[in-house]
mmCIF file of C-alpha atoms in Angstrom:
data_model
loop_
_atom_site.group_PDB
_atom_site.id
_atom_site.type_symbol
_atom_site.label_atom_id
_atom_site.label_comp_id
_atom_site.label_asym_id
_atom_site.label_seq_id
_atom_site.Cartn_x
_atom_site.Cartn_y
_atom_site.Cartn_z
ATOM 1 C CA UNK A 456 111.126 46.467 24.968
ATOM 2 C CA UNK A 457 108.318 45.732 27.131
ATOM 3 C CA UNK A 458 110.680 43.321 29.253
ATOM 4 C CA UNK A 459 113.288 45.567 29.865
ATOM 5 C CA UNK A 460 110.451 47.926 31.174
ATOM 6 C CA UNK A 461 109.138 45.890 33.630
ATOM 7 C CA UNK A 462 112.744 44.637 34.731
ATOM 8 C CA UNK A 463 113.152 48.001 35.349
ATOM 9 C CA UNK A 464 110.203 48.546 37.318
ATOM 10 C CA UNK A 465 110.571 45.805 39.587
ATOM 11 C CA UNK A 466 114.607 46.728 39.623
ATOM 12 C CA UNK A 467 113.440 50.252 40.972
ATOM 13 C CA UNK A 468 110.371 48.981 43.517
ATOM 14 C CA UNK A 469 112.934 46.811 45.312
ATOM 15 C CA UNK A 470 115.360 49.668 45.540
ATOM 16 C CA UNK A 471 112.218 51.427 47.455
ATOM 17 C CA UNK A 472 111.829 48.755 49.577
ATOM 18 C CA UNK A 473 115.461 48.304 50.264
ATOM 19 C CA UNK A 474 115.776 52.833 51.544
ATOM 20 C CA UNK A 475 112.185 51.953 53.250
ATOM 21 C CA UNK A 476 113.474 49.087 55.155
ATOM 22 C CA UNK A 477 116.723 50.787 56.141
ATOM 23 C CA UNK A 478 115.015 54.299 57.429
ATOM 24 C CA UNK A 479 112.741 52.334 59.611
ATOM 25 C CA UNK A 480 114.708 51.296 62.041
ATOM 26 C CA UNK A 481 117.053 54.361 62.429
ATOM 27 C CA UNK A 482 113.131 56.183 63.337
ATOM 28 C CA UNK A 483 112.470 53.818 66.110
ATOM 29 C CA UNK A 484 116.011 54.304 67.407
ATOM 30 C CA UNK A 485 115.595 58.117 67.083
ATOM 31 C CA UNK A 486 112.289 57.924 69.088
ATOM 32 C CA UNK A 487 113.717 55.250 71.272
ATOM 33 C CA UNK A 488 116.298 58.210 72.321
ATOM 34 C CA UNK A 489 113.711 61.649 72.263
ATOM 35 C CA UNK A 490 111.081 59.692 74.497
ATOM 36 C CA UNK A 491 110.955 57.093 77.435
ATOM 37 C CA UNK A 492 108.573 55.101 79.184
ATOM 38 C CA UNK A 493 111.418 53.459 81.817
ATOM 39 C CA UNK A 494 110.750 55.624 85.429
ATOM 40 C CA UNK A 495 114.600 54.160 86.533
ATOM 41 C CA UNK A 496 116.022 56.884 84.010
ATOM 42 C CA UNK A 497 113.828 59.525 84.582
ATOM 43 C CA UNK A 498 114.027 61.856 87.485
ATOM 44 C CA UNK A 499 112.409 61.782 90.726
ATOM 45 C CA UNK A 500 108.701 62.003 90.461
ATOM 46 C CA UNK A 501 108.568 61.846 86.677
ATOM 47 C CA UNK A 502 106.191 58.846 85.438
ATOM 48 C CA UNK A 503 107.301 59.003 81.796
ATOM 49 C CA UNK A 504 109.791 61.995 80.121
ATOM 50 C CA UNK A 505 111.706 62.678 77.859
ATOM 51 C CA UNK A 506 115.337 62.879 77.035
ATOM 52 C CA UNK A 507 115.460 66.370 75.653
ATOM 53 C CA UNK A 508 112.091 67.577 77.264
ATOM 54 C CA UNK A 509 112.271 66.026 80.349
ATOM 55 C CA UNK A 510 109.217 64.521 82.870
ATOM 56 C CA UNK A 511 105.848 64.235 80.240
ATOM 57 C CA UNK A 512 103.418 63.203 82.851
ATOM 58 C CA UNK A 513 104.083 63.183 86.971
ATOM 59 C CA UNK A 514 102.709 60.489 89.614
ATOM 60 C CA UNK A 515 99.669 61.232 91.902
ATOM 61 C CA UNK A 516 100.028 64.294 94.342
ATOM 62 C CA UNK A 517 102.834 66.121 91.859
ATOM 63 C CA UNK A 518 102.068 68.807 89.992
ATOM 64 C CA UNK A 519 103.726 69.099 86.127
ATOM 65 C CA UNK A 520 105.463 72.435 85.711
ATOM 66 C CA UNK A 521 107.200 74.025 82.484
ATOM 67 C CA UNK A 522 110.448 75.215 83.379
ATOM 68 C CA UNK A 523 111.751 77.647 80.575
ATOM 69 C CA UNK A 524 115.731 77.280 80.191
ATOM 70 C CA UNK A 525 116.325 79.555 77.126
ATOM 71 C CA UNK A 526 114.221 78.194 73.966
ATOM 72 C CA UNK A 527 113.844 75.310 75.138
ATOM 73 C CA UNK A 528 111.143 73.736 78.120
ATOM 74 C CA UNK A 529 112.031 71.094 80.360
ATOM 75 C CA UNK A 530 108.898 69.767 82.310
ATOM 76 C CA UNK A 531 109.366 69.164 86.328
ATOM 77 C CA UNK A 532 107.016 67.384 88.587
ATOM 78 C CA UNK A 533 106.545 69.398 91.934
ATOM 79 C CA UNK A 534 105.095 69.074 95.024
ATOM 80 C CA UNK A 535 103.951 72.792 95.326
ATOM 81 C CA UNK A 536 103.976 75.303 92.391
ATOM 82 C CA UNK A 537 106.707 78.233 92.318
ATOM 83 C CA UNK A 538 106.242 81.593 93.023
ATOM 84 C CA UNK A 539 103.683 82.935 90.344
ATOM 85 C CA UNK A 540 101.978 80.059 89.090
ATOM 86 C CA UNK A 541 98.734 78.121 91.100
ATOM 87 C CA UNK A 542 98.394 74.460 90.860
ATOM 88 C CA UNK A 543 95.166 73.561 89.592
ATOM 89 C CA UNK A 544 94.089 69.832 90.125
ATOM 90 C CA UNK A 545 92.068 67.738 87.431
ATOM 91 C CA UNK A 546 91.216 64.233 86.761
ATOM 92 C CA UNK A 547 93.552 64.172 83.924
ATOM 93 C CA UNK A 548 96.629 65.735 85.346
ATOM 94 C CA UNK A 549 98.157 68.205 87.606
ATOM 95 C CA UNK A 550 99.918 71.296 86.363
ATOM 96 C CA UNK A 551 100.925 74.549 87.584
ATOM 97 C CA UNK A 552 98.969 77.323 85.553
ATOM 98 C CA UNK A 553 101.023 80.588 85.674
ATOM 99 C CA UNK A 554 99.297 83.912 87.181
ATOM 100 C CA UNK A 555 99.228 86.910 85.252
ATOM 101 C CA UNK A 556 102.475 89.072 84.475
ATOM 102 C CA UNK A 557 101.420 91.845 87.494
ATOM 103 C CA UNK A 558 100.427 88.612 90.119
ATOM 104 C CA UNK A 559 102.568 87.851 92.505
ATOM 105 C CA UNK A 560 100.309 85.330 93.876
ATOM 106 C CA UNK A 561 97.026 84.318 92.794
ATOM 107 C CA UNK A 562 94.055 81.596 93.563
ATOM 108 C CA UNK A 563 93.313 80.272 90.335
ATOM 109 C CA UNK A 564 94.511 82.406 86.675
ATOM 110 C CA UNK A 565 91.988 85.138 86.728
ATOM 111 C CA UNK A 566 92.183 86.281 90.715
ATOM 112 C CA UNK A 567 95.283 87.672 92.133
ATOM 113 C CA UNK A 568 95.997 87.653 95.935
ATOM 114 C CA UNK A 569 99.208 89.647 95.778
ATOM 115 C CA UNK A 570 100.224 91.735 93.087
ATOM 116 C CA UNK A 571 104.208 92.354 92.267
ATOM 117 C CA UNK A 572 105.549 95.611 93.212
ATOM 118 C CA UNK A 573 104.268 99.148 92.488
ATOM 119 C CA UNK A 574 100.697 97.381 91.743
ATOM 120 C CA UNK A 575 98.300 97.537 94.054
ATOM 121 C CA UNK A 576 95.121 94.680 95.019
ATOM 122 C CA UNK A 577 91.601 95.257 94.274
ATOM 123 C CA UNK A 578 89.207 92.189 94.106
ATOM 124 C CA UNK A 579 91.865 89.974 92.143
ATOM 125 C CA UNK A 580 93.278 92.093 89.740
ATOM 126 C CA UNK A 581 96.072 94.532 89.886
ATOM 127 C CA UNK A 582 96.277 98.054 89.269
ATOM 128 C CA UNK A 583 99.234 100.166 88.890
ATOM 129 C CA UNK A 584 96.848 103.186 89.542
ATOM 130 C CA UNK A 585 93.502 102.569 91.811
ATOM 131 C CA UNK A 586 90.217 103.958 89.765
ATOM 132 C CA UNK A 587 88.924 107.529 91.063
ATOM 133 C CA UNK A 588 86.495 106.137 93.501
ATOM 134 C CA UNK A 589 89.220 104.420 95.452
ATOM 135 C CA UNK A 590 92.781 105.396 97.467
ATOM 136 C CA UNK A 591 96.156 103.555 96.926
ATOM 137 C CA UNK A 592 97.193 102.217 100.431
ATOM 138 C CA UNK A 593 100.956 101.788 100.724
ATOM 139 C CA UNK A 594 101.230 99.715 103.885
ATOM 140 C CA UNK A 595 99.024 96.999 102.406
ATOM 141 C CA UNK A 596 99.317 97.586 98.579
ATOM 142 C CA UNK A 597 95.456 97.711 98.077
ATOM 143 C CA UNK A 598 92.654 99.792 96.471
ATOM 144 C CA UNK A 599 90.848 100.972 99.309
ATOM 145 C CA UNK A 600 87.554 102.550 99.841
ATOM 146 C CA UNK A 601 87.634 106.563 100.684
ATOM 147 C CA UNK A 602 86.890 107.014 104.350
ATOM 148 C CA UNK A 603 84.793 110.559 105.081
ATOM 149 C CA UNK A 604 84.849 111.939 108.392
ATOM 150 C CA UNK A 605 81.831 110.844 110.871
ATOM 151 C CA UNK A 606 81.153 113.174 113.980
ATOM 152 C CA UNK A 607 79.001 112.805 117.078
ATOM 153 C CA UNK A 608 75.803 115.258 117.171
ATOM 154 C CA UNK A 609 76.258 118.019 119.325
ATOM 155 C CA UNK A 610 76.129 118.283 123.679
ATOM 156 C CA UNK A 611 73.961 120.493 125.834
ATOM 157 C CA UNK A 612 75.371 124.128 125.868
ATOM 158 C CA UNK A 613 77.742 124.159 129.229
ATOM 159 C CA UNK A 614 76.967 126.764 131.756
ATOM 160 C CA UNK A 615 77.619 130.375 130.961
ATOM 161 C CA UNK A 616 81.110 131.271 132.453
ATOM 162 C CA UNK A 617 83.377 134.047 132.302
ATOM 163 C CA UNK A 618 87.171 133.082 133.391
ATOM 164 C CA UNK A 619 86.612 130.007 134.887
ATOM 165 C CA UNK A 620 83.924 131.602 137.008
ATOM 166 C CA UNK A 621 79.941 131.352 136.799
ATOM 167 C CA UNK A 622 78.612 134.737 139.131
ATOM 168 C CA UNK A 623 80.083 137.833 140.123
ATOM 169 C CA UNK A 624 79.537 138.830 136.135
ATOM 170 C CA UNK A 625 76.764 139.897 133.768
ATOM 171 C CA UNK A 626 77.639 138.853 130.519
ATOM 172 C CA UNK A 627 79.782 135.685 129.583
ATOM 173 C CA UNK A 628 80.295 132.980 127.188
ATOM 174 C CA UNK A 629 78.883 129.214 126.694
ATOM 175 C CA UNK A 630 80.095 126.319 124.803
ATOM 176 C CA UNK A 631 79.304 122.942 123.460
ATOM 177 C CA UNK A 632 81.465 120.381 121.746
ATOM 178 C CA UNK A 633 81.319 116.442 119.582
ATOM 179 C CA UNK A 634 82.609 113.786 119.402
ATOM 180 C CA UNK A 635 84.766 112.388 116.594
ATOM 181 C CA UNK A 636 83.206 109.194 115.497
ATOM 182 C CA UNK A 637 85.110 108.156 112.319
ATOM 183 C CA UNK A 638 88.753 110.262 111.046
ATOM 184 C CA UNK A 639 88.698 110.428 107.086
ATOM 185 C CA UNK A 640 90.828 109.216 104.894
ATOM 186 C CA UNK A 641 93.502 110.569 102.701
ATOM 187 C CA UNK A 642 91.112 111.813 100.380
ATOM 188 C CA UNK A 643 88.149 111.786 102.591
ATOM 189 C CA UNK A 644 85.921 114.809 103.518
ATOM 190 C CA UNK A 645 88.005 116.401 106.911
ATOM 191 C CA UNK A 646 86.596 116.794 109.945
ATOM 192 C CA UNK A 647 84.190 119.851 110.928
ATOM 193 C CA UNK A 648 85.207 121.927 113.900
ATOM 194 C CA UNK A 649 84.120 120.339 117.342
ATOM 195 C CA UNK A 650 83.635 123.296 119.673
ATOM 196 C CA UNK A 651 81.212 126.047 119.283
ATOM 197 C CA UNK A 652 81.370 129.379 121.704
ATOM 198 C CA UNK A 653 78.351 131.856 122.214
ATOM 199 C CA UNK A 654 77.670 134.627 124.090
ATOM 200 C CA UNK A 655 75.528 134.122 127.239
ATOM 201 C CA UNK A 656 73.788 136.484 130.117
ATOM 202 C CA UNK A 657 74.316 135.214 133.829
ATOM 203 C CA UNK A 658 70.946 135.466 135.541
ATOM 204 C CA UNK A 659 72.932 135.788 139.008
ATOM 205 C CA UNK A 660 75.163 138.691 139.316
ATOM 206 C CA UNK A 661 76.703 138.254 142.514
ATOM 207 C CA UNK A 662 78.634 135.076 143.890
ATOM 208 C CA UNK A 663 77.940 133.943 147.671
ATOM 209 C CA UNK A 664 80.363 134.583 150.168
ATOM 210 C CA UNK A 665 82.680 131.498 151.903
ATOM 211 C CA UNK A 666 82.105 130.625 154.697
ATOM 212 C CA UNK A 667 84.407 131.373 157.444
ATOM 213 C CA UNK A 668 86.052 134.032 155.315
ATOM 214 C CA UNK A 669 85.584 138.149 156.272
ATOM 215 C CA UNK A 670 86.251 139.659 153.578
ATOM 216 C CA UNK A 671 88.161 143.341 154.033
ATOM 217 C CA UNK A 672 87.181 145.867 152.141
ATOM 218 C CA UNK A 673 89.750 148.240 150.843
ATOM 219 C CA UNK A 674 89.008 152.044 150.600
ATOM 220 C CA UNK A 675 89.051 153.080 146.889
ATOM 221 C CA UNK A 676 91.842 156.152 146.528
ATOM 222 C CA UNK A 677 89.845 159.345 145.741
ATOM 223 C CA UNK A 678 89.930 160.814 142.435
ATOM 224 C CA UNK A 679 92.566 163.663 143.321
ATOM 225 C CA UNK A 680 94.759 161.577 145.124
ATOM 226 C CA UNK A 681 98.064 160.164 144.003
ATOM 227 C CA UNK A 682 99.764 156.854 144.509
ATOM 228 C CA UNK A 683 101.986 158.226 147.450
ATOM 229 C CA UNK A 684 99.115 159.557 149.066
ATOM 230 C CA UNK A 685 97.471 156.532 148.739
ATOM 231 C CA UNK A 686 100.021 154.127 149.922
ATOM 232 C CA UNK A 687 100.482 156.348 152.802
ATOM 233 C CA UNK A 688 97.292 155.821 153.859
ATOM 234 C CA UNK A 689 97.217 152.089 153.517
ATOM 235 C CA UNK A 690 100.457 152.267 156.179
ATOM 236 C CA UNK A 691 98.415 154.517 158.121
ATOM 237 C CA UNK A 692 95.358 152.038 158.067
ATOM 238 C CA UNK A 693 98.038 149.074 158.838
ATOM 239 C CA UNK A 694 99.300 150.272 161.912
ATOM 240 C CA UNK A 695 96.092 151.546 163.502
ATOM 241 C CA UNK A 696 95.137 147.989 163.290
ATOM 242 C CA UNK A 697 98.246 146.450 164.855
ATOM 243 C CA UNK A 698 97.617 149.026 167.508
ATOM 244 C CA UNK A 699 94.107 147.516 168.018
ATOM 245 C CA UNK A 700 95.387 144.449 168.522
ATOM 246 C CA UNK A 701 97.778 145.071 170.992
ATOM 247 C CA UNK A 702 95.351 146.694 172.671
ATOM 248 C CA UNK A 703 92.924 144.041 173.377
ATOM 249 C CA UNK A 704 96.512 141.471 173.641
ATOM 250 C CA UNK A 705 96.948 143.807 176.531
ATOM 251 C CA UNK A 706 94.161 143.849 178.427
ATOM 252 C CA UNK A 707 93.115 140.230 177.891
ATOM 253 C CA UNK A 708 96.158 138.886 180.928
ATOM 254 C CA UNK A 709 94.613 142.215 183.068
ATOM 255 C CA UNK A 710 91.343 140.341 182.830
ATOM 256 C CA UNK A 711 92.683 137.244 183.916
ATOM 257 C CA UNK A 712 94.619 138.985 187.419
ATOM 258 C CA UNK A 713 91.536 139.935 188.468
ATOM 259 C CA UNK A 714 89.341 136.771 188.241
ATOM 260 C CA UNK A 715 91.884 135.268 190.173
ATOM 261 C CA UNK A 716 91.924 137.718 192.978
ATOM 262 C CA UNK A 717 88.096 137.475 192.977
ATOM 263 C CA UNK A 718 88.447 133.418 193.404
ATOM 264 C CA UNK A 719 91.185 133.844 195.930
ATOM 265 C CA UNK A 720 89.215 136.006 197.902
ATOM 266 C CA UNK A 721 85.810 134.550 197.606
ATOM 267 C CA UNK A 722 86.840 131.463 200.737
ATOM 268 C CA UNK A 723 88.321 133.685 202.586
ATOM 269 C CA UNK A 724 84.955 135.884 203.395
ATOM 270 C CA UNK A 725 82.983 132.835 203.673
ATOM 271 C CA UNK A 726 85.435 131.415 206.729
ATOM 272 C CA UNK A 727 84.477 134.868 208.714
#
């Protein structure tokens, strides 16, 4: 009884040995196929990969990046990173660290440089709506700081005028104005008004006469009078002074005749 027990035993620990010795080499074959260490099979770039997995590590200069293809990911060895991931360099390896879902592009995983659309840049981060002490700007997709209006202080008052005129009035008006330093902002404070008017006494009533200028004075129509009357007059007053001046037209060439008889004569006595 005992013998056929240990005939059995040693019947069923070679049969072990046997499966053991069979399965072995099937596993290295298996691994032989999921991983390689030959760079003629793998592709360019790629120090070691992988059959199913593709490149595992990359040579000097190349960056390792996951590509997703469905479930699986195939690993790629790239000179630059794609669009949304940085490469970050270490003495271990290089590998291409993807930015945040909202960065477009960023300098390392925490700080963007350009968010996707409809976000919009402050400091490294995105924001799909900029925090209350900031304004969205749309040209360069940033948060940036509200803007108040800035104005000059004001001039000296300008001298009092009245119709573009400074005398021949009592009572006129003065102004001063500023300067716009800084325009606001969207939602910046606006801008104050720039031009202040007050009212202003002249201390010289009447203006100086030009030079070279006579200056006719028109007779003011009397109370009773009419319009007729007093354009009648003014015809009246028109041709008296035409007269006058045919008058003295006249006896200007009269004046003349007789300084020439005076010269023609004058030799004549003195020959005598």
């Amino acid at each position: 009884m005992q013998l056929r027990l240990v005939s059995w035993v040693f019947i069923a620990w070679n049969l072990m040995e046997s499966v053991g010795s069979r399965q072995t080499p099937s596993r290295v074959r298996r691994q032989g196929r999921m991983y390689r260490n030959m760079s003629q099979d793998c592709p360019v770039g790629c120090a070691t990969c992988s059959e199913y997995n593709g490149c595992m590590t990359c040579f000097p200069r190349l960056f390792f990046h996951l590509e997703r293809r469905d479930i699986k990911q195939i690993g790629k060895c790239v000179s630059s990173c794609p669009s949304g991931h940085v490469g970050q360099r270490s003495p271990e390896r290089n590998e291409c660290i993807k930015c945040k879902d909202d960065c477009e592009v960023c300098f390392n995983k925490n700080f963007c440089i350009k968010c996707k659309n409809g976000f919009y840049l402050h400091h490294g981060k995105c924001f799909e709506n900029c925090p209350d002490w900031l304004e969205p700007n749309n040209h360069t997709m940033e948060c940036d700081n509200i803007v108040h209006c800035k104005v000059h202080e004001w001039s000296a008052w300008s001298p009092c005028t009245r119709r573009g005129k400074i005398c021949g009035f009592r009572r006129g008006n003065e102004t001063r104005v500023r300067e716009i330093i800084q325009l606001p902002s969207i939602r910046g404070k606006l801008c104050p008004h720039t031009i202040e008017t007050r009212k202003c006494v002249v201390q010289r009533k009447k203006c100086p006469r030009e030079p070279g200028r006579r200056k006719e004075r028109r007779k003011k129509p009397k109370r009773g009078e009419s319009k007729e009357t007093s354009q009648e007059n003014r015809g009246r007053e028109a041709r008296r002074q035409n007269r006058e001046r045919e008058n003295k037209s006249k006896t200007q060439p009269k004046k003349r005749r007789t300084q020439d008889k005076e010269m023609k004569l004058a030799p004549i006595s003195t020959a005598h």
